[in-house]
mmCIF file of C-alpha atoms and ligand atoms in Angstrom:
data_model
loop_
_atom_site.group_PDB
_atom_site.id
_atom_site.type_symbol
_atom_site.label_atom_id
_atom_site.label_comp_id
_atom_site.label_asym_id
_atom_site.label_seq_id
_atom_site.Cartn_x
_atom_site.Cartn_y
_atom_site.Cartn_z
ATOM 1 C CA MET A 1 141.290 106.759 100.409
ATOM 2 C CA THR A 2 137.748 107.724 99.453
ATOM 3 C CA ALA A 3 137.646 110.317 96.717
ATOM 4 C CA THR A 4 135.761 113.591 96.953
ATOM 5 C CA LEU A 5 132.840 113.580 94.525
ATOM 6 C CA ILE A 6 132.737 116.443 92.023
ATOM 7 C CA ASP A 7 129.114 117.536 91.763
ATOM 8 C CA GLY A 8 128.725 118.805 88.213
ATOM 9 C CA LYS A 9 125.006 119.279 88.684
ATOM 10 C CA GLU A 10 125.608 121.820 91.420
ATOM 11 C CA LEU A 11 128.264 123.802 89.521
ATOM 12 C CA ALA A 12 126.222 123.724 86.303
ATOM 13 C CA GLY A 13 123.262 125.194 88.230
ATOM 14 C CA ILE A 14 125.462 127.985 89.579
ATOM 15 C CA LEU A 15 126.821 128.770 86.102
ATOM 16 C CA ARG A 16 123.363 128.758 84.498
ATOM 17 C CA ARG A 17 122.146 131.237 87.117
ATOM 18 C CA GLU A 18 125.181 133.422 86.355
ATOM 19 C CA VAL A 19 124.250 133.343 82.672
ATOM 20 C CA ALA A 20 120.636 134.242 83.481
ATOM 21 C CA ASN A 21 121.847 137.177 85.604
ATOM 22 C CA ARG A 22 124.208 138.347 82.843
ATOM 23 C CA ILE A 23 121.310 138.353 80.369
ATOM 24 C CA ALA A 24 118.879 140.028 82.793
ATOM 25 C CA ALA A 25 121.412 142.785 83.522
ATOM 26 C CA SER A 26 121.939 143.548 79.832
ATOM 27 C CA ALA A 27 119.691 144.748 77.023
ATOM 28 C CA ILE A 28 120.595 141.673 75.008
ATOM 29 C CA THR A 29 118.397 138.676 74.230
ATOM 30 C CA PRO A 30 120.820 136.086 72.850
ATOM 31 C CA GLY A 31 119.504 133.637 70.262
ATOM 32 C CA LEU A 32 120.554 129.982 69.986
ATOM 33 C CA ALA A 33 119.764 127.812 66.960
ATOM 34 C CA THR A 34 119.886 124.081 67.590
ATOM 35 C CA VAL A 35 119.784 121.920 64.463
ATOM 36 C CA LEU A 36 118.612 118.339 64.929
ATOM 37 C CA VAL A 37 118.609 115.936 61.985
ATOM 38 C CA GLY A 38 116.526 112.773 62.219
ATOM 39 C CA ASP A 39 114.976 111.032 65.208
ATOM 40 C CA ASP A 40 117.835 109.505 67.191
ATOM 41 C CA PRO A 41 116.325 109.325 70.704
ATOM 42 C CA ALA A 42 119.518 110.234 72.613
ATOM 43 C CA SER A 43 120.201 113.255 70.377
ATOM 44 C CA GLY A 44 116.558 114.294 70.742
ATOM 45 C CA ILE A 45 116.849 114.233 74.538
ATOM 46 C CA TYR A 46 120.126 116.196 74.531
ATOM 47 C CA VAL A 47 118.751 118.873 72.216
ATOM 48 C CA ALA A 48 115.528 119.165 74.230
ATOM 49 C CA SER A 49 117.610 119.767 77.399
ATOM 50 C CA LYS A 50 119.773 122.344 75.654
ATOM 51 C CA ARG A 51 116.692 124.220 74.444
ATOM 52 C CA ARG A 52 114.825 124.028 77.757
ATOM 53 C CA LEU A 53 117.753 125.270 79.845
ATOM 54 C CA SER A 54 118.605 127.982 77.313
ATOM 55 C CA VAL A 55 115.055 129.353 77.405
ATOM 56 C CA ALA A 56 115.071 129.190 81.218
ATOM 57 C CA ALA A 57 118.200 131.391 81.227
ATOM 58 C CA GLY A 58 116.610 133.984 78.892
ATOM 59 C CA ILE A 59 117.991 132.803 75.548
ATOM 60 C CA ARG A 60 115.659 132.834 72.518
ATOM 61 C CA ASP A 61 115.109 129.418 70.917
ATOM 62 C CA HIS A 62 115.549 129.085 67.130
ATOM 63 C CA HIS A 63 115.254 125.329 66.753
ATOM 64 C CA ARG A 64 115.290 123.489 63.393
ATOM 65 C CA HIS A 65 114.295 119.835 63.193
ATOM 66 C CA LEU A 66 115.112 118.306 59.803
ATOM 67 C CA PRO A 67 114.133 114.858 58.493
ATOM 68 C CA SER A 68 116.704 112.050 58.556
ATOM 69 C CA ASP A 69 116.802 112.017 54.735
ATOM 70 C CA VAL A 70 117.624 115.733 54.417
ATOM 71 C CA THR A 71 120.193 116.327 51.657
ATOM 72 C CA GLN A 72 123.611 117.877 52.204
ATOM 73 C CA GLY A 73 122.525 120.902 50.173
ATOM 74 C CA GLU A 74 119.310 121.418 52.182
ATOM 75 C CA LEU A 75 121.160 121.161 55.493
ATOM 76 C CA GLU A 76 123.853 123.569 54.334
ATOM 77 C CA ARG A 77 121.180 126.036 53.196
ATOM 78 C CA VAL A 78 119.678 125.941 56.714
ATOM 79 C CA VAL A 79 123.104 126.696 58.197
ATOM 80 C CA ASP A 80 123.551 129.555 55.693
ATOM 81 C CA GLU A 81 120.173 131.016 56.688
ATOM 82 C CA LEU A 82 121.091 130.863 60.376
ATOM 83 C CA ASN A 83 124.483 132.448 59.629
ATOM 84 C CA SER A 84 122.776 135.467 58.100
ATOM 85 C CA ASP A 85 119.979 135.754 60.685
ATOM 86 C CA ALA A 86 120.847 138.673 63.006
ATOM 87 C CA GLU A 87 118.609 137.205 65.746
ATOM 88 C CA VAL A 88 120.788 134.068 65.918
ATOM 89 C CA ASP A 89 123.997 134.400 67.934
ATOM 90 C CA GLY A 90 124.871 130.717 68.253
ATOM 91 C CA ILE A 91 124.454 127.683 65.994
ATOM 92 C CA LEU A 92 124.708 124.107 67.227
ATOM 93 C CA VAL A 93 124.353 121.185 64.832
ATOM 94 C CA GLN A 94 123.760 118.148 67.027
ATOM 95 C CA LEU A 95 126.126 115.251 66.285
ATOM 96 C CA PRO A 96 126.277 112.553 65.108
ATOM 97 C CA LEU A 97 124.607 113.321 61.790
ATOM 98 C CA PRO A 98 123.121 110.498 59.678
ATOM 99 C CA ALA A 99 125.822 108.631 57.731
ATOM 100 C CA HIS A 100 124.891 110.009 54.297
ATOM 101 C CA LEU A 101 125.828 113.546 55.387
ATOM 102 C CA ASP A 102 129.322 115.059 55.325
ATOM 103 C CA THR A 103 129.710 116.266 58.917
ATOM 104 C CA ALA A 104 132.968 118.157 58.336
ATOM 105 C CA ALA A 105 131.428 120.139 55.466
ATOM 106 C CA VAL A 106 128.367 121.053 57.580
ATOM 107 C CA ILE A 107 130.511 122.201 60.505
ATOM 108 C CA ALA A 108 132.765 124.170 58.122
ATOM 109 C CA ARG A 109 129.692 126.066 56.947
ATOM 110 C CA ILE A 110 129.005 127.545 60.425
ATOM 111 C CA ASP A 111 130.105 131.163 60.888
ATOM 112 C CA PRO A 112 133.012 130.863 63.396
ATOM 113 C CA ASP A 113 131.592 133.828 65.337
ATOM 114 C CA LYS A 114 128.395 131.795 65.894
ATOM 115 C CA ASP A 115 130.229 128.526 66.567
ATOM 116 C CA VAL A 116 129.066 128.052 70.167
ATOM 117 C CA ASP A 117 130.148 124.390 69.991
ATOM 118 C CA GLY A 118 133.721 125.457 69.176
ATOM 119 C CA LEU A 119 133.989 122.831 66.440
ATOM 120 C CA THR A 120 134.913 124.790 63.301
ATOM 121 C CA GLU A 121 138.476 124.782 61.999
ATOM 122 C CA VAL A 122 138.766 128.470 62.923
ATOM 123 C CA SER A 123 137.729 127.787 66.540
ATOM 124 C CA ALA A 124 140.056 124.766 66.750
ATOM 125 C CA GLY A 125 142.904 126.844 65.301
ATOM 126 C CA ARG A 126 142.346 129.645 67.789
ATOM 127 C CA LEU A 127 142.380 127.099 70.605
ATOM 128 C CA ALA A 128 145.547 125.414 69.304
ATOM 129 C CA LEU A 129 147.274 128.810 69.145
ATOM 130 C CA ASN A 130 145.925 129.808 72.569
ATOM 131 C CA ARG A 131 144.009 132.793 71.141
ATOM 132 C CA PRO A 132 140.589 133.992 72.334
ATOM 133 C CA GLY A 133 137.620 132.239 70.739
ATOM 134 C CA LEU A 134 134.623 130.020 71.363
ATOM 135 C CA GLN A 135 135.772 126.755 72.937
ATOM 136 C CA PRO A 136 134.163 123.294 72.894
ATOM 137 C CA CYS A 137 131.592 122.906 75.646
ATOM 138 C CA THR A 138 132.451 119.607 77.320
ATOM 139 C CA PRO A 139 136.217 120.216 77.625
ATOM 140 C CA SER A 140 135.724 123.753 78.930
ATOM 141 C CA GLY A 141 133.195 122.348 81.425
ATOM 142 C CA VAL A 142 135.885 119.930 82.632
ATOM 143 C CA ILE A 143 138.319 122.805 83.231
ATOM 144 C CA ARG A 144 135.644 124.681 85.192
ATOM 145 C CA LEU A 145 135.022 121.617 87.372
ATOM 146 C CA LEU A 146 138.741 121.288 88.160
ATOM 147 C CA ASP A 147 138.960 124.990 89.032
ATOM 148 C CA TRP A 148 135.855 124.788 91.189
ATOM 149 C CA VAL A 149 137.178 121.974 93.385
ATOM 150 C CA GLY A 150 140.538 123.737 93.679
ATOM 151 C CA VAL A 151 142.743 121.465 91.548
ATOM 152 C CA ASP A 152 145.674 123.654 90.512
ATOM 153 C CA ILE A 153 146.210 122.605 86.885
ATOM 154 C CA LYS A 154 149.510 124.440 86.334
ATOM 155 C CA GLY A 155 152.513 122.110 86.436
ATOM 156 C CA THR A 156 150.458 118.916 86.755
ATOM 157 C CA ARG A 157 150.772 115.859 84.557
ATOM 158 C CA ALA A 158 147.487 115.471 82.715
ATOM 159 C CA VAL A 159 146.485 112.457 80.664
ATOM 160 C CA VAL A 160 143.530 112.545 78.263
ATOM 161 C CA VAL A 161 142.173 109.195 77.065
ATOM 162 C CA GLY A 162 140.493 109.711 73.674
ATOM 163 C CA ARG A 163 141.255 112.030 70.776
ATOM 164 C CA SER A 164 137.848 112.995 69.387
ATOM 165 C CA ASP A 165 137.227 116.410 67.814
ATOM 166 C CA LEU A 166 134.452 116.992 70.365
ATOM 167 C CA VAL A 167 136.380 116.202 73.559
ATOM 168 C CA GLY A 168 139.856 114.603 73.551
ATOM 169 C CA ARG A 169 141.767 116.937 71.239
ATOM 170 C CA PRO A 170 140.334 120.228 72.573
ATOM 171 C CA GLN A 171 140.646 118.917 76.136
ATOM 172 C CA ALA A 172 144.375 118.395 75.621
ATOM 173 C CA GLN A 173 144.703 121.931 74.214
ATOM 174 C CA LEU A 174 142.817 123.491 77.123
ATOM 175 C CA LEU A 175 144.960 121.656 79.691
ATOM 176 C CA LEU A 176 148.109 122.695 77.815
ATOM 177 C CA ALA A 177 146.903 126.311 77.791
ATOM 178 C CA ARG A 178 146.684 126.037 81.577
ATOM 179 C CA ASP A 179 150.308 124.864 81.781
ATOM 180 C CA ALA A 180 149.753 121.150 82.388
ATOM 181 C CA THR A 181 152.119 118.622 80.816
ATOM 182 C CA VAL A 182 149.701 116.726 78.610
ATOM 183 C CA THR A 183 149.685 113.209 77.166
ATOM 184 C CA VAL A 184 146.923 111.968 74.860
ATOM 185 C CA CYS A 185 146.128 108.236 74.770
ATOM 186 C CA HIS A 186 144.042 106.478 72.121
ATOM 187 C CA ARG A 187 143.141 103.032 70.830
ATOM 188 C CA TYR A 188 146.716 102.322 69.720
ATOM 189 C CA THR A 189 148.330 103.307 73.021
ATOM 190 C CA THR A 190 150.195 100.309 74.435
ATOM 191 C CA ASP A 191 150.016 99.604 78.170
ATOM 192 C CA LEU A 192 147.395 102.271 78.836
ATOM 193 C CA ALA A 193 147.596 101.836 82.613
ATOM 194 C CA SER A 194 151.327 102.630 82.702
ATOM 195 C CA VAL A 195 150.550 106.016 81.091
ATOM 196 C CA THR A 196 147.370 106.886 82.980
ATOM 197 C CA ARG A 197 149.060 106.051 86.307
ATOM 198 C CA THR A 198 151.360 109.064 85.754
ATOM 199 C CA ALA A 199 148.365 111.429 85.697
ATOM 200 C CA ASP A 200 147.597 113.961 88.408
ATOM 201 C CA ILE A 201 144.585 114.816 86.215
ATOM 202 C CA LEU A 202 143.013 111.981 84.220
ATOM 203 C CA VAL A 203 140.257 112.862 81.739
ATOM 204 C CA VAL A 204 138.623 109.814 80.183
ATOM 205 C CA ALA A 205 136.662 110.321 76.961
ATOM 206 C CA ALA A 206 137.178 106.999 75.227
ATOM 207 C CA GLY A 207 133.586 105.901 74.713
ATOM 208 C CA VAL A 208 134.284 102.490 76.286
ATOM 209 C CA PRO A 209 132.210 101.500 79.340
ATOM 210 C CA ARG A 210 134.335 101.152 82.524
ATOM 211 C CA LEU A 211 137.618 101.192 80.574
ATOM 212 C CA VAL A 212 139.467 102.738 83.491
ATOM 213 C CA GLY A 213 139.778 100.860 86.776
ATOM 214 C CA ALA A 214 141.766 101.226 89.997
ATOM 215 C CA GLN A 215 144.952 99.966 88.311
ATOM 216 C CA HIS A 216 144.871 102.951 85.900
ATOM 217 C CA ILE A 217 144.761 105.613 88.605
ATOM 218 C CA LYS A 218 147.520 107.334 90.554
ATOM 219 C CA PRO A 219 146.512 107.611 94.222
ATOM 220 C CA GLY A 220 145.039 111.054 94.876
ATOM 221 C CA ALA A 221 144.505 111.915 91.192
ATOM 222 C CA ALA A 222 141.559 113.955 89.890
ATOM 223 C CA VAL A 223 139.596 111.595 87.630
ATOM 224 C CA ILE A 224 137.113 113.140 85.211
ATOM 225 C CA ASP A 225 134.754 110.751 83.429
ATOM 226 C CA VAL A 226 133.292 112.099 80.194
ATOM 227 C CA GLY A 227 131.667 108.817 79.127
ATOM 228 C CA ILE A 228 128.025 107.884 79.521
ATOM 229 C CA HIS A 229 126.606 104.482 78.604
ATOM 230 C CA ARG A 230 123.265 102.814 79.127
ATOM 231 C CA THR A 231 123.823 99.234 80.351
ATOM 232 C CA ASP A 232 121.555 96.508 81.725
ATOM 233 C CA ASP A 233 122.383 97.693 85.238
ATOM 234 C CA GLY A 234 121.841 101.407 84.587
ATOM 235 C CA LEU A 235 124.064 104.282 83.447
ATOM 236 C CA CYS A 236 127.827 104.063 83.712
ATOM 237 C CA GLY A 237 130.829 106.012 82.458
ATOM 238 C CA ASP A 238 134.226 105.209 80.954
ATOM 239 C CA VAL A 239 135.525 104.847 84.529
ATOM 240 C CA ASP A 240 134.646 102.106 86.998
ATOM 241 C CA PHE A 241 133.304 104.546 89.573
ATOM 242 C CA ASP A 242 133.300 102.223 92.614
ATOM 243 C CA ALA A 243 136.920 101.239 91.954
ATOM 244 C CA ALA A 244 138.063 104.789 91.170
ATOM 245 C CA ARG A 245 136.661 106.294 94.331
ATOM 246 C CA GLN A 246 138.881 103.995 96.426
ATOM 247 C CA VAL A 247 142.053 105.381 94.803
ATOM 248 C CA ALA A 248 141.403 108.857 93.380
ATOM 249 C CA GLY A 249 141.434 112.171 95.233
ATOM 250 C CA PHE A 250 138.513 113.520 93.200
ATOM 251 C CA VAL A 251 136.114 111.750 90.869
ATOM 252 C CA THR A 252 133.094 112.797 88.810
ATOM 253 C CA PRO A 253 129.962 110.639 89.036
ATOM 254 C CA VAL A 254 127.950 109.460 86.013
ATOM 255 C CA PRO A 255 125.350 110.869 85.712
ATOM 256 C CA GLY A 256 125.716 114.260 87.412
ATOM 257 C CA GLY A 257 129.390 114.966 86.727
ATOM 258 C CA VAL A 258 130.544 116.289 83.378
ATOM 259 C CA GLY A 259 127.200 115.972 81.531
ATOM 260 C CA PRO A 260 125.431 119.008 83.036
ATOM 261 C CA MET A 261 128.547 121.119 82.467
ATOM 262 C CA THR A 262 128.297 120.732 78.682
ATOM 263 C CA ILE A 263 125.014 122.629 78.612
ATOM 264 C CA ALA A 264 126.194 125.253 81.111
ATOM 265 C CA SER A 265 129.208 125.952 78.854
ATOM 266 C CA LEU A 266 126.925 126.156 75.812
ATOM 267 C CA LEU A 267 124.833 128.849 77.507
ATOM 268 C CA GLN A 268 127.978 130.760 78.475
ATOM 269 C CA ASN A 269 129.290 130.570 74.895
ATOM 270 C CA THR A 270 125.946 131.777 73.531
ATOM 271 C CA VAL A 271 125.935 134.870 75.756
ATOM 272 C CA THR A 272 129.592 135.562 74.951
ATOM 273 C CA ALA A 273 128.831 135.328 71.218
ATOM 274 C CA ALA A 274 125.804 137.620 71.612
ATOM 275 C CA GLU A 275 127.838 140.221 73.499
ATOM 276 C CA LEU A 276 130.488 140.176 70.749
ATOM 277 C CA HIS A 277 127.881 140.518 68.000
ATOM 278 C CA ARG A 278 126.196 143.491 69.688
ATOM 279 C CA ARG A 279 129.525 145.231 70.199
ATOM 280 C CA ARG A 280 130.328 144.861 66.490
ATOM 281 C CA ARG A 281 127.032 146.265 65.252
HETATM 282 N N1 GUN B 1 126.805 115.234 70.514
HETATM 283 C C1 GUN B 1 127.243 114.861 71.739
HETATM 284 N N2 GUN B 1 127.772 115.913 72.390
HETATM 285 C C2 GUN B 1 127.680 116.967 71.565
HETATM 286 C C3 GUN B 1 128.066 118.352 71.674
HETATM 287 O O1 GUN B 1 128.625 118.817 72.672
HETATM 288 N N3 GUN B 1 127.776 119.122 70.594
HETATM 289 C C4 GUN B 1 127.201 118.615 69.471
HETATM 290 N N4 GUN B 1 126.980 119.461 68.471
HETATM 291 N N5 GUN B 1 126.839 117.362 69.340
HETATM 292 C C5 GUN B 1 127.071 116.541 70.380
#
């Protein structure tokens, strides 16, 4: 079998145009504040893409770049300022933060109604209880990809590899909310392949290059690769793509699979937050 490729670049483009149309058809100019601390090159590139594509869709850019030695108090004051700025509908603090900063305390400072990353405890609680709220961007992008290619999530067995706050945990919640039977694997899971081989939907967000090979995949499964790694022979994901495409029914490429969906979801969350704020005023 040769798997069907899931083109995240194409769907992300469609969704960004939808966002642009939603903004153009309304009297609202949503505002997004990205907060970048320090000069990590990868984070710098991600934030630049988020800003560029937001502006292209009609979102106002409220970027803050802080030095790598910013104190906890200074960073929290910036978040407080953005919380009380009526022009700012969404706040995104790019992770990871430098080691001297308390990430959980910074995230906790974000107004949940501006939490376009879906990372605050309030957003996570709403998601866990299956209530409306802003949801993390990468996992909701994964759900949109599955819907787009026609994978019917309800009743499937889904396995998520990885349990990070950013992807694994919310991904499991989103799949559960769509009536999948969900298993979460992590570094202490024994015989990973015996678990992942039960998956109709396999989402891999482990942060380990090419962790998943053909032996981990049920024939015909939808395999979603959230990883991205720079290696001597170019970019690769958490899935051995060449092996996976021989076994899977659907597979996302790296790059061009999940990555572009994260930003598309961020733009959607920002417009949703802006619409809610305008309705409340
Ligand atoms: N670092 C890597 N991905 C993300 C993301 O989706 N949001 C934030 N805030 N930081 C990240």
